[in-house]
XYZ file of C-alpha atoms in Angstrom:
685
model
C 16.705 -1.612 -9.628
C 20.207 -0.427 -10.320
C 20.093 3.076 -11.458
C 22.819 3.587 -13.828
C 23.211 0.972 -16.261
C 19.505 1.421 -15.809
C 19.869 5.119 -15.160
C 19.742 5.801 -18.834
C 20.423 9.509 -18.916
C 23.418 9.203 -16.673
C 25.197 6.007 -17.578
C 28.714 6.958 -18.536
C 30.391 5.574 -21.587
C 32.896 2.771 -20.968
C 35.985 4.150 -19.368
C 34.275 7.302 -18.144
C 33.072 8.115 -14.642
C 29.696 9.289 -13.478
C 28.720 12.958 -13.389
C 28.531 14.319 -9.890
C 26.222 17.252 -10.011
C 24.617 19.920 -12.112
C 28.092 21.206 -12.885
C 28.827 18.128 -14.968
C 32.030 17.043 -13.188
C 32.745 13.295 -13.155
C 33.366 11.199 -10.066
C 34.022 7.443 -10.100
C 32.760 6.810 -6.561
C 29.165 7.135 -7.806
C 29.715 4.137 -10.065
C 31.286 2.291 -7.129
C 28.328 3.194 -4.928
C 26.051 1.679 -7.551
C 28.192 -1.477 -7.541
C 28.050 -1.702 -3.740
C 24.271 -1.315 -3.806
C 23.748 -4.126 -6.324
C 26.142 -6.435 -4.453
C 24.155 -5.826 -1.273
C 20.842 -6.440 -3.033
C 22.044 -9.775 -4.403
C 23.798 -10.905 -1.228
C 20.806 -10.152 0.979
C 18.392 -11.825 -1.425
C 20.476 -14.969 -1.886
C 21.866 -15.702 1.560
C 19.901 -13.665 4.061
C 16.421 -13.770 2.532
C 16.049 -10.080 3.338
C 15.948 -6.703 1.634
C 19.098 -4.572 1.898
C 17.977 -1.022 1.151
C 20.148 -1.005 -1.967
C 17.204 -0.186 -4.231
C 16.661 3.040 -2.287
C 20.250 3.998 -3.090
C 19.569 3.347 -6.785
C 16.627 5.755 -6.610
C 18.812 8.367 -4.908
C 21.550 8.002 -7.541
C 19.017 8.301 -10.366
C 17.612 11.491 -8.897
C 21.130 12.856 -8.443
C 22.405 12.053 -11.930
C 19.295 12.779 -13.949
C 18.553 16.082 -12.219
C 22.120 17.209 -12.887
C 21.837 16.403 -16.584
C 18.455 18.068 -16.930
C 19.609 21.256 -15.200
C 22.546 21.453 -17.577
C 20.150 20.920 -20.480
C 17.736 23.707 -19.478
C 20.704 26.008 -18.938
C 21.757 25.424 -22.540
C 19.627 24.509 -25.560
C 16.796 23.122 -23.477
C 15.538 19.574 -22.999
C 15.102 17.649 -26.246
C 12.500 15.154 -25.142
C 12.526 12.920 -28.222
C 16.246 12.117 -28.162
C 16.214 12.020 -24.364
C 13.576 9.318 -24.119
C 15.056 7.614 -27.183
C 18.338 7.138 -25.305
C 16.355 5.773 -22.371
C 14.746 3.194 -24.651
C 18.093 2.117 -26.096
C 19.576 1.621 -22.641
C 16.617 0.126 -20.784
C 14.551 -1.932 -23.171
C 16.929 -4.445 -24.801
C 18.258 -6.096 -21.644
C 14.996 -5.886 -19.690
C 12.866 -7.383 -22.443
C 15.425 -10.063 -23.309
C 15.349 -11.229 -19.697
C 11.530 -11.276 -19.765
C 11.536 -13.541 -22.819
C 14.026 -15.860 -21.111
C 11.867 -15.912 -17.969
C 8.792 -16.937 -19.953
C 10.639 -19.749 -21.720
C 12.001 -21.180 -18.460
C 8.669 -20.653 -16.664
C 6.785 -22.916 -19.079
C 9.207 -25.728 -18.246
C 10.003 -25.095 -14.579
C 7.026 -23.342 -13.004
C 4.060 -25.284 -11.600
C 1.022 -24.537 -13.746
C -0.826 -22.929 -10.834
C 1.692 -20.050 -11.058
C 1.325 -19.477 -14.797
C -1.437 -16.874 -14.779
C 0.290 -14.818 -12.093
C 3.569 -14.882 -14.036
C 1.909 -13.962 -17.343
C 0.125 -11.045 -15.710
C 3.340 -9.747 -14.157
C 5.420 -10.235 -17.320
C 3.043 -7.977 -19.264
C 3.026 -5.420 -16.448
C 6.829 -5.487 -16.274
C 7.160 -5.013 -20.039
C 4.934 -1.929 -19.829
C 6.734 -0.542 -16.738
C 3.689 -1.087 -14.550
C 4.882 -4.003 -12.416
C 4.840 -1.972 -9.208
C 1.189 -1.082 -9.796
C 0.406 -4.727 -10.537
C 1.895 -5.602 -7.153
C -0.085 -2.761 -5.576
C -3.220 -4.323 -7.049
C -2.202 -7.715 -5.678
C -1.534 -6.208 -2.257
C -5.126 -4.927 -2.225
C -6.466 -8.320 -3.366
C -6.729 -10.646 -0.370
C -6.234 -13.813 -2.397
C -3.354 -12.428 -4.449
C -1.532 -11.801 -1.184
C -1.030 -15.573 -1.024
C 0.871 -15.509 -4.336
C 4.451 -16.670 -4.184
C 7.088 -14.227 -5.373
C 7.218 -14.385 -9.162
C 10.361 -14.469 -11.275
C 9.632 -10.903 -12.419
C 8.637 -9.331 -9.119
C 11.927 -7.422 -8.978
C 10.801 -5.387 -12.002
C 8.751 -3.265 -9.603
C 11.730 -0.969 -9.052
C 12.519 -0.842 -12.763
C 8.916 0.225 -13.327
C 9.220 3.058 -10.835
C 12.480 4.119 -12.472
C 10.823 4.124 -15.897
C 7.976 6.270 -14.587
C 10.559 8.613 -13.054
C 12.464 8.935 -16.339
C 9.239 9.829 -18.105
C 7.977 12.364 -15.562
C 11.179 14.048 -14.326
C 12.137 15.821 -17.575
C 8.585 17.168 -17.834
C 8.800 18.433 -14.260
C 12.163 20.155 -14.772
C 11.009 21.687 -18.065
C 7.824 23.001 -16.412
C 9.778 24.526 -13.522
C 12.242 26.128 -15.956
C 9.342 27.594 -17.949
C 7.775 29.094 -14.813
C 11.146 30.406 -13.610
C 11.735 32.223 -16.875
C 8.210 33.641 -16.961
C 8.264 34.763 -13.336
C 11.921 35.709 -13.200
C 14.564 34.164 -10.974
C 17.045 31.344 -11.027
C 15.974 27.959 -12.415
C 18.069 26.312 -9.694
C 16.244 28.236 -6.974
C 12.813 27.429 -8.391
C 13.733 23.788 -8.919
C 15.195 23.516 -5.422
C 11.954 24.822 -3.956
C 9.883 22.453 -6.078
C 11.988 19.416 -5.131
C 11.862 20.390 -1.471
C 8.064 20.431 -1.621
C 8.023 17.077 -3.431
C 10.482 15.608 -0.952
C 8.438 16.725 2.053
C 5.027 15.757 0.682
C 6.180 12.351 -0.558
C 8.049 11.541 2.658
C 5.025 12.448 4.800
C 2.777 10.343 2.574
C 5.295 7.497 2.651
C 5.433 7.513 6.464
C 1.638 7.596 6.734
C 0.969 4.871 4.163
C 3.721 2.631 5.523
C 1.979 2.709 8.886
C -1.463 2.185 7.371
C -0.662 -0.439 4.712
C 3.020 -1.316 4.389
C 2.736 -3.798 1.473
C 0.884 -1.149 -0.544
C 3.358 1.561 0.441
C 6.365 -0.545 -0.552
C 5.392 -0.681 -4.228
C 3.589 2.663 -4.526
C 5.277 5.166 -6.843
C 4.336 8.219 -4.786
C 5.973 6.851 -1.619
C 9.289 6.769 -3.496
C 9.277 10.236 -5.085
C 11.088 11.722 -2.092
C 14.095 9.439 -2.712
C 14.498 10.775 -6.245
C 13.862 14.314 -4.977
C 16.560 13.916 -2.326
C 19.022 12.947 -5.037
C 17.899 15.925 -7.103
C 18.384 18.330 -4.200
C 21.818 16.852 -3.619
C 22.744 17.524 -7.259
C 21.661 21.157 -6.912
C 23.539 21.963 -3.684
C 26.541 19.640 -3.620
C 28.877 22.174 -5.190
C 28.105 24.502 -2.296
C 29.099 21.939 0.345
C 32.670 22.418 1.564
C 34.010 20.041 4.213
C 37.471 19.528 5.726
C 39.481 16.783 4.072
C 39.423 14.451 7.095
C 35.700 14.960 7.529
C 35.110 13.892 3.928
C 37.188 10.736 4.444
C 35.235 9.880 7.596
C 31.908 10.716 5.940
C 32.629 8.402 2.999
C 33.380 5.408 5.199
C 30.454 6.211 7.476
C 28.149 6.089 4.459
C 29.588 2.777 3.265
C 29.382 1.171 6.716
C 25.860 2.435 7.284
C 24.690 1.108 3.932
C 26.199 -2.343 4.568
C 24.609 -2.512 8.021
C 21.160 -1.231 7.031
C 19.650 -4.552 5.993
C 21.096 -6.308 9.041
C 19.722 -3.824 11.543
C 16.349 -3.026 9.940
C 13.656 -5.359 8.613
C 13.679 -3.409 5.370
C 11.011 -5.533 3.695
C 8.470 -4.825 6.441
C 9.258 -1.250 7.552
C 10.192 0.487 4.279
C 9.796 2.914 2.693
C 8.623 5.381 5.421
C 11.135 7.269 7.497
C 13.286 4.124 7.857
C 14.354 4.491 4.210
C 16.189 7.659 5.209
C 18.920 5.365 6.530
C 20.201 3.970 3.194
C 19.451 7.121 1.205
C 21.340 9.351 3.649
C 24.197 6.847 3.688
C 24.324 7.024 -0.106
C 24.179 10.810 0.085
C 27.086 10.790 2.549
C 29.258 8.877 0.069
C 28.376 11.336 -2.709
C 29.014 14.383 -0.515
C 32.364 12.927 0.582
C 33.261 12.786 -3.102
C 36.782 12.197 -4.406
C 39.087 12.788 -1.469
C 42.286 11.898 -3.313
C 43.382 10.001 -0.210
C 44.466 6.355 -0.194
C 42.458 6.061 3.034
C 39.225 7.355 1.487
C 36.255 5.143 0.654
C 36.284 6.679 -2.825
C 39.674 5.035 -3.509
C 37.994 1.628 -3.116
C 34.690 2.609 -4.718
C 36.488 4.027 -7.746
C 38.642 0.946 -8.311
C 38.476 -0.914 -11.605
C 36.636 -3.993 -10.210
C 33.938 -1.843 -8.618
C 33.673 0.201 -11.799
C 33.071 -2.953 -13.836
C 30.503 -4.278 -11.366
C 28.795 -0.900 -11.647
C 28.707 -1.348 -15.426
C 27.107 -4.769 -14.936
C 24.723 -3.623 -12.214
C 21.626 -3.354 -14.405
C 22.082 -6.811 -15.903
C 23.031 -8.264 -12.519
C 19.849 -6.944 -10.991
C 17.736 -8.237 -13.871
C 19.199 -11.759 -13.803
C 19.862 -12.562 -10.144
C 16.221 -12.742 -9.069
C 14.864 -15.136 -11.728
C 17.953 -17.315 -11.326
C 17.268 -17.426 -7.575
C 13.560 -18.210 -8.014
C 14.122 -20.943 -10.591
C 16.945 -22.478 -8.549
C 14.619 -22.883 -5.568
C 11.870 -24.362 -7.745
C 14.064 -26.758 -9.700
C 15.946 -27.914 -6.603
C 12.709 -28.004 -4.573
C 14.180 -25.975 -1.734
C 13.094 -23.116 0.477
C 16.578 -22.164 1.691
C 19.923 -21.661 -0.006
C 23.212 -22.793 1.432
C 26.645 -21.369 0.807
C 27.305 -23.586 -2.199
C 23.885 -22.947 -3.732
C 24.341 -19.207 -3.315
C 27.690 -19.342 -5.088
C 26.044 -21.218 -7.969
C 23.218 -18.662 -8.216
C 25.590 -15.706 -8.187
C 27.958 -17.395 -10.630
C 25.182 -18.044 -13.145
C 23.875 -14.503 -12.673
C 27.321 -13.016 -13.315
C 27.835 -15.073 -16.478
C 24.429 -14.080 -17.847
C 25.062 -10.452 -16.893
C 28.432 -10.321 -18.633
C 26.879 -11.795 -21.769
C 23.940 -9.379 -21.596
C 26.185 -6.350 -21.065
C 28.620 -7.141 -23.878
C 26.248 -8.740 -26.382
C 23.056 -6.713 -25.873
C 23.481 -3.535 -23.804
C 26.710 -2.173 -25.284
C 26.039 -2.994 -28.961
C 22.598 -1.372 -28.854
C 23.794 1.640 -26.871
C 26.695 2.245 -29.277
C 24.611 1.641 -32.384
C 23.341 4.350 -34.700
C 19.733 3.522 -33.853
C 17.917 6.775 -33.178
C 20.898 8.895 -34.232
C 20.133 9.495 -37.890
C 16.383 9.025 -37.441
C 14.864 10.494 -34.295
C 12.118 7.861 -34.277
C 14.493 4.927 -34.669
C 14.662 4.233 -30.935
C 10.875 4.238 -30.673
C 10.589 1.750 -33.508
C 13.142 -0.353 -31.643
C 10.893 -0.244 -28.573
C 7.937 -1.560 -30.549
C 10.103 -4.212 -32.192
C 11.332 -5.421 -28.787
C 7.911 -5.287 -27.124
C 6.157 -7.338 -29.806
C 7.873 -10.678 -29.002
C 7.190 -10.261 -25.271
C 3.520 -9.443 -25.780
C 3.010 -12.104 -28.455
C 4.652 -14.869 -26.415
C 2.796 -13.862 -23.245
C -0.492 -13.664 -25.184
C 0.010 -17.126 -26.672
C 0.958 -18.503 -23.250
C -2.187 -16.920 -21.792
C -4.365 -18.475 -24.525
C -2.883 -21.934 -23.974
C -3.335 -21.575 -20.211
C -6.970 -20.548 -20.561
C -7.640 -23.444 -22.913
C -6.181 -25.879 -20.384
C -8.175 -24.240 -17.599
C -11.442 -24.586 -19.510
C -10.859 -28.160 -20.623
C -11.601 -29.763 -17.260
C -15.129 -28.373 -16.801
C -16.790 -31.479 -18.235
C -14.893 -33.731 -15.806
C -16.043 -32.110 -12.564
C -17.933 -34.350 -10.128
C -18.382 -37.213 -12.552
C -17.915 -40.790 -11.234
C -14.168 -40.581 -11.851
C -13.928 -37.440 -9.681
C -16.127 -38.000 -6.607
C -14.212 -35.563 -4.424
C -15.446 -35.506 -0.833
C -17.930 -38.291 -1.574
C -14.926 -40.618 -1.455
C -14.762 -39.936 2.301
C -18.331 -41.021 3.014
C -18.950 -44.370 4.789
C -19.322 -47.323 2.406
C -18.067 -45.458 -0.657
C -16.423 -47.644 -3.296
C -14.562 -46.269 -6.293
C -15.058 -48.190 -9.547
C -13.308 -45.835 -11.936
C -9.889 -46.097 -13.625
C -6.848 -46.416 -11.387
C -4.969 -43.459 -12.807
C -7.133 -40.363 -13.300
C -5.801 -36.820 -13.630
C -7.029 -34.781 -10.657
C -9.256 -31.755 -11.195
C -9.068 -28.878 -11.410
C -5.768 -28.880 -13.327
C -3.003 -26.914 -11.668
C -3.346 -24.011 -14.091
C -6.966 -23.511 -12.928
C -6.314 -23.670 -9.196
C -5.720 -19.962 -8.479
C -9.151 -19.147 -9.949
C -11.057 -22.069 -8.430
C -12.503 -20.241 -5.450
C -16.160 -19.600 -4.632
C -16.829 -16.055 -5.902
C -20.407 -16.033 -4.595
C -23.773 -17.449 -5.505
C -24.864 -16.664 -9.050
C -27.308 -13.774 -9.227
C -26.245 -12.344 -5.872
C -26.565 -8.578 -5.487
C -24.365 -6.618 -3.118
C -24.637 -3.242 -1.474
C -22.564 -1.409 1.080
C -23.951 -1.288 4.586
C -25.152 2.087 5.801
C -23.143 1.369 8.941
C -19.812 0.771 7.199
C -18.869 1.373 3.556
C -16.393 -1.526 3.768
C -19.125 -3.942 4.837
C -20.736 -5.472 1.756
C -24.101 -7.160 2.311
C -24.657 -9.632 -0.548
C -28.056 -11.305 -1.034
C -28.743 -14.305 -3.268
C -31.934 -14.521 -5.387
C -34.970 -16.585 -4.284
C -38.304 -17.501 -5.790
C -41.097 -15.897 -3.792
C -40.692 -16.119 -0.034
C -37.437 -17.734 1.100
C -37.782 -21.002 2.971
C -34.820 -19.981 5.133
C -32.655 -16.883 5.407
C -29.032 -17.747 6.135
C -26.202 -15.323 6.927
C -22.646 -16.412 6.098
C -20.252 -14.118 7.951
C -16.519 -14.029 8.531
C -13.329 -14.445 6.567
C -12.376 -16.187 3.321
C -12.692 -19.574 5.002
C -16.386 -18.888 5.360
C -16.627 -17.554 1.818
C -15.381 -20.861 0.453
C -18.523 -22.572 1.860
C -20.670 -20.618 -0.584
C -19.727 -23.213 -3.207
C -21.226 -25.951 -1.013
C -24.282 -23.876 -0.062
C -25.245 -22.798 -3.588
C -26.767 -26.166 -4.668
C -28.626 -26.392 -1.352
C -29.948 -22.856 -1.644
C -31.231 -23.396 -5.177
C -32.893 -26.682 -4.370
C -34.522 -25.514 -1.129
C -35.085 -21.829 -1.958
C -32.779 -20.557 0.771
C -31.686 -16.938 0.687
C -27.953 -16.670 1.411
C -26.822 -13.327 2.792
C -23.042 -13.042 2.916
C -20.903 -10.562 4.839
C -17.256 -11.410 4.258
C -13.875 -9.808 4.862
C -10.571 -11.564 4.135
C -8.478 -12.209 7.238
C -11.279 -11.088 9.578
C -13.193 -13.983 11.191
C -16.464 -13.072 12.935
C -15.614 -12.046 16.488
C -15.745 -9.136 18.892
C -12.085 -8.488 18.179
C -9.499 -9.012 15.459
C -8.161 -12.480 16.113
C -6.134 -12.999 12.943
C -4.435 -9.601 13.058
C -4.595 -8.399 16.686
C -5.244 -4.692 16.982
C -6.640 -4.263 13.467
C -9.166 -1.504 14.151
C -10.736 -1.889 10.721
C -11.540 -5.564 11.389
C -12.853 -4.824 14.872
C -15.214 -2.146 13.566
C -16.247 -4.325 10.639
C -17.193 -7.124 13.003
C -19.200 -4.789 15.228
C -21.122 -3.469 12.234
C -21.650 -6.984 10.834
C -23.135 -8.051 14.173
C -25.481 -5.057 14.064
C -26.577 -5.988 10.524
C -27.279 -9.563 11.630
C -29.374 -8.401 14.569
C -31.391 -6.220 12.202
C -31.837 -9.025 9.642
C -32.815 -11.680 12.204
C -31.952 -14.643 9.937
C -32.975 -18.240 10.612
C -29.375 -19.061 11.400
C -25.822 -17.779 10.966
C -22.811 -19.670 9.622
C -19.579 -18.358 11.153
C -16.010 -19.336 11.994
C -15.770 -21.829 14.866
C -11.972 -22.117 15.209
C -8.680 -21.102 13.593
C -4.940 -21.877 13.569
C -5.279 -25.440 12.281
C -1.630 -25.430 11.333
C 1.536 -27.404 12.049
C 3.323 -25.967 15.062
C 0.244 -24.086 16.288
C -2.616 -25.086 18.534
C -6.080 -24.801 17.039
C -8.229 -22.566 19.194
C -11.629 -20.961 19.499
C -10.913 -17.376 20.553
C -12.917 -15.818 23.349
C -14.046 -13.144 20.874
C -15.842 -15.820 18.846
C -17.773 -16.995 21.913
C -18.540 -13.455 23.007
C -20.158 -12.523 19.687
C -22.176 -15.776 19.699
C -23.428 -14.848 23.154
C -24.514 -11.425 21.918
C -26.533 -13.071 19.149
C -28.016 -15.472 21.709
C -29.519 -12.465 23.468
C -31.404 -11.792 20.227
C -32.502 -15.425 19.832
C -30.358 -15.905 16.687
C -28.979 -19.397 16.118
C -25.285 -19.799 15.181
C -23.702 -22.732 13.360
C -19.949 -22.451 13.935
C -17.680 -24.201 11.433
C -14.423 -25.861 12.432
C -11.563 -24.501 10.324
C -9.801 -26.556 7.675
C -6.036 -27.231 7.884
C -3.546 -24.620 6.764
C -0.087 -25.367 5.370
C 3.208 -23.609 4.807
C 3.305 -24.939 1.224
C 0.864 -25.600 -1.607
C -0.479 -29.165 -1.227
C -1.415 -29.271 -4.924
C 2.050 -28.174 -6.071
C 3.612 -30.659 -3.661
C 1.504 -33.479 -5.119
C 2.424 -32.411 -8.642
C 6.138 -32.363 -7.834
C 6.408 -35.462 -5.621
C 3.237 -37.477 -6.137
C -0.019 -37.369 -4.201
C 1.163 -40.105 -1.846
C 4.492 -38.507 -0.934
C 4.987 -38.253 2.859
C 5.879 -34.552 2.677
C 2.509 -33.872 1.023
C 0.492 -35.893 3.561
C 1.013 -34.508 7.084
C -0.303 -36.498 10.018
C -3.839 -35.602 11.023
C -2.872 -35.733 14.697
C -0.295 -32.979 14.127
C -2.961 -30.650 12.738
C -6.236 -31.598 14.415
C -6.701 -32.612 18.030
C -9.112 -35.419 18.767
C -11.348 -32.970 20.619
C -12.195 -29.634 18.969
C -11.062 -26.507 20.828
C -14.571 -25.389 21.810
C -14.898 -28.554 23.912
C -12.778 -26.845 26.572
C -15.380 -24.068 27.029
C -17.709 -24.935 29.898
C -20.255 -22.187 29.392
C -20.973 -21.973 25.651
C -24.136 -20.029 24.804
C -27.137 -22.211 24.098
C -27.697 -20.776 20.587
C -24.478 -22.203 19.110
C -23.983 -25.591 17.438
C -20.934 -26.828 15.567
C -20.192 -28.152 12.102
C -17.035 -30.248 11.793
C -15.984 -31.377 8.315
C -12.500 -32.521 9.334
C -13.217 -36.073 8.148
C -13.604 -34.708 4.615
C -10.232 -32.943 4.723
C -8.336 -35.768 6.374
C -8.576 -39.527 6.645
C -7.934 -41.357 9.909
C -4.184 -40.787 9.771
C -3.275 -38.157 7.180
C -4.505 -34.999 5.477
C -3.953 -35.709 1.752
C -3.677 -33.080 -0.993
C -6.055 -34.942 -3.337
C -9.273 -36.693 -2.308
C -11.538 -38.488 -4.753
C -9.318 -37.323 -7.639
C -10.048 -33.680 -6.762
C -7.485 -31.148 -5.499
C -8.554 -30.111 -2.009
C -6.642 -26.795 -1.869
C -6.059 -24.016 -4.380
C -3.180 -22.508 -2.371
C -1.778 -23.158 1.097
C -5.069 -22.872 2.974
C -8.143 -22.206 0.804
C -10.338 -25.093 -0.342
C -11.118 -25.281 -4.061
C -14.652 -24.528 -5.159
C -14.632 -27.871 -6.982
C -13.963 -29.796 -3.793
C -16.413 -27.656 -1.831
C -19.180 -28.457 -4.302
C -18.500 -32.139 -3.768
C -19.019 -31.535 -0.029
C -22.482 -30.025 -0.546
C -24.475 -33.185 0.411
C -22.466 -33.556 3.616
C -22.859 -29.888 4.506
C -26.613 -30.180 3.978
C -26.768 -33.332 6.065
C -24.956 -31.790 9.038
C -27.048 -28.608 8.908
C -30.280 -30.628 8.801
C -29.156 -32.776 11.739
C -28.630 -29.646 13.835
C -31.809 -27.853 12.775
C -34.088 -30.883 12.991
C -36.849 -30.256 15.551
């Protein structure tokens, strides 16, 4: 998020330049650096589909400017927290919340209903400056990882900035208090504190980026070092003296390095970590170079009037460009943007940004709100938040009502689901029937587990949950369902069977980790490998009547479905224990949402009905193994996902998929008789 128009404590008044350090001098190249960063962010998003590193520069600039202002404050009358945060509210809230309201209005019209709940959740989080933590939560949720980028996802950086603006004055005030009590310079104490924060946060950022990069990217604590680096720069910059030519070279080196960062590094997959030192140090180089006074200096260009104006617009530009980009792709039904489309997106974003800056940001910032009455800005915050929360709450209520309305229509004669794929089936219902579940319900229509199931962590592995369904008396059969989410989805089909026949279903499930001796979905994932080893040990100890596990994967266009050797090896280990395995052929996976495709183009559209032959070979992949262990048999439900020629998005008036690869619980329940039939055929004496 752009720091300055968003960097509320440091945004200069129109016509002024940005303060450079704790000394309070003004330097226009900082505003130009902000403009360069936002231009890079937008350009990389629109045309390159990549992340530029510009946001890291915004964090650096915020740390630099805000620390300088706070040091000057503690050296004078002290930090006045009420007015300080009041100014933040006046500068941040109006534009950010106005854009959120606009996003909600457009979303109701343009977004597919299956993306409503995600958008509502993120709008509320963004309004409360918690969007980065919402994305952290989604990164930890296996199914939320399949969410498409929302129109408010870019608020993650604004949220981190807001948290910084709240915490940083408290930190500086606390350090100043200690410095005065213990004796010594506030600058020296603050420099030591920021150095500790910089080091600890950078180490944590490097570690977490290696362990879980999606989590690290949005985590507040992995970004503290970028603000701290800017703060340290503010405290020491007046002590840095460089030759004139060196400053000219350093300025251009910083600009060139910042422009090249996103081209050289895969910022979105390797940041923050140590790689984020590249853009932040480049930004620091430009600031250290300062105003050279030379026509050959980068500061001459960065301080020009056009760059200054773009810097003024940077907050609004950042807020608008992302939703405009997202809605353009949705409305035009595209996944890529050409040159002309990019120009349109940027043009619309600029027009909206100019209007926002001149009609919302400037009038509120220049107003007397919070000047005569210290609580005026806080009342403004409440006044602005109410419409966002009310509209999002109403939207949520309407969405939930639509989601609940279809329950009575599930698996009635008009919605036979998989039964429509059984031999001799004839449909006698109306010709045009709305498919179920409705799009708004799809993200939640996944088998959570059998009702009444109790779970406990395995003594072998705290990440291995062993979940056991209830039975009456002695179970007729004990069945273990083990593997990834594609095995979890079969719980919806097994639940009616289990209740009718008093089966006990024991599930051991881990998203993205099919049952194997290795980690076939994410090669080298030590956590998955250990989880599988411990799951196999649990199964040997339980000695169930049979095990349901993954039989293949990679049923996807452009890939060849296979049965990994690790699958066969773990089956063989269970064969040594006399445990029977029923291996399930995987369902097709897509690079789009079949349900959304059907909604946009019609269920019969060619682009929504890929050829079966391009996804599923006539012979399943295990047929090529000549020495399969004798304990394994196979379940193949491909005929219920595809007809003879195509794999349709809707079968029997029921949506088959909730996202790009997971089968809806509604459709799975309709498959229950067929699942029971195939299991009985295998287990029959």
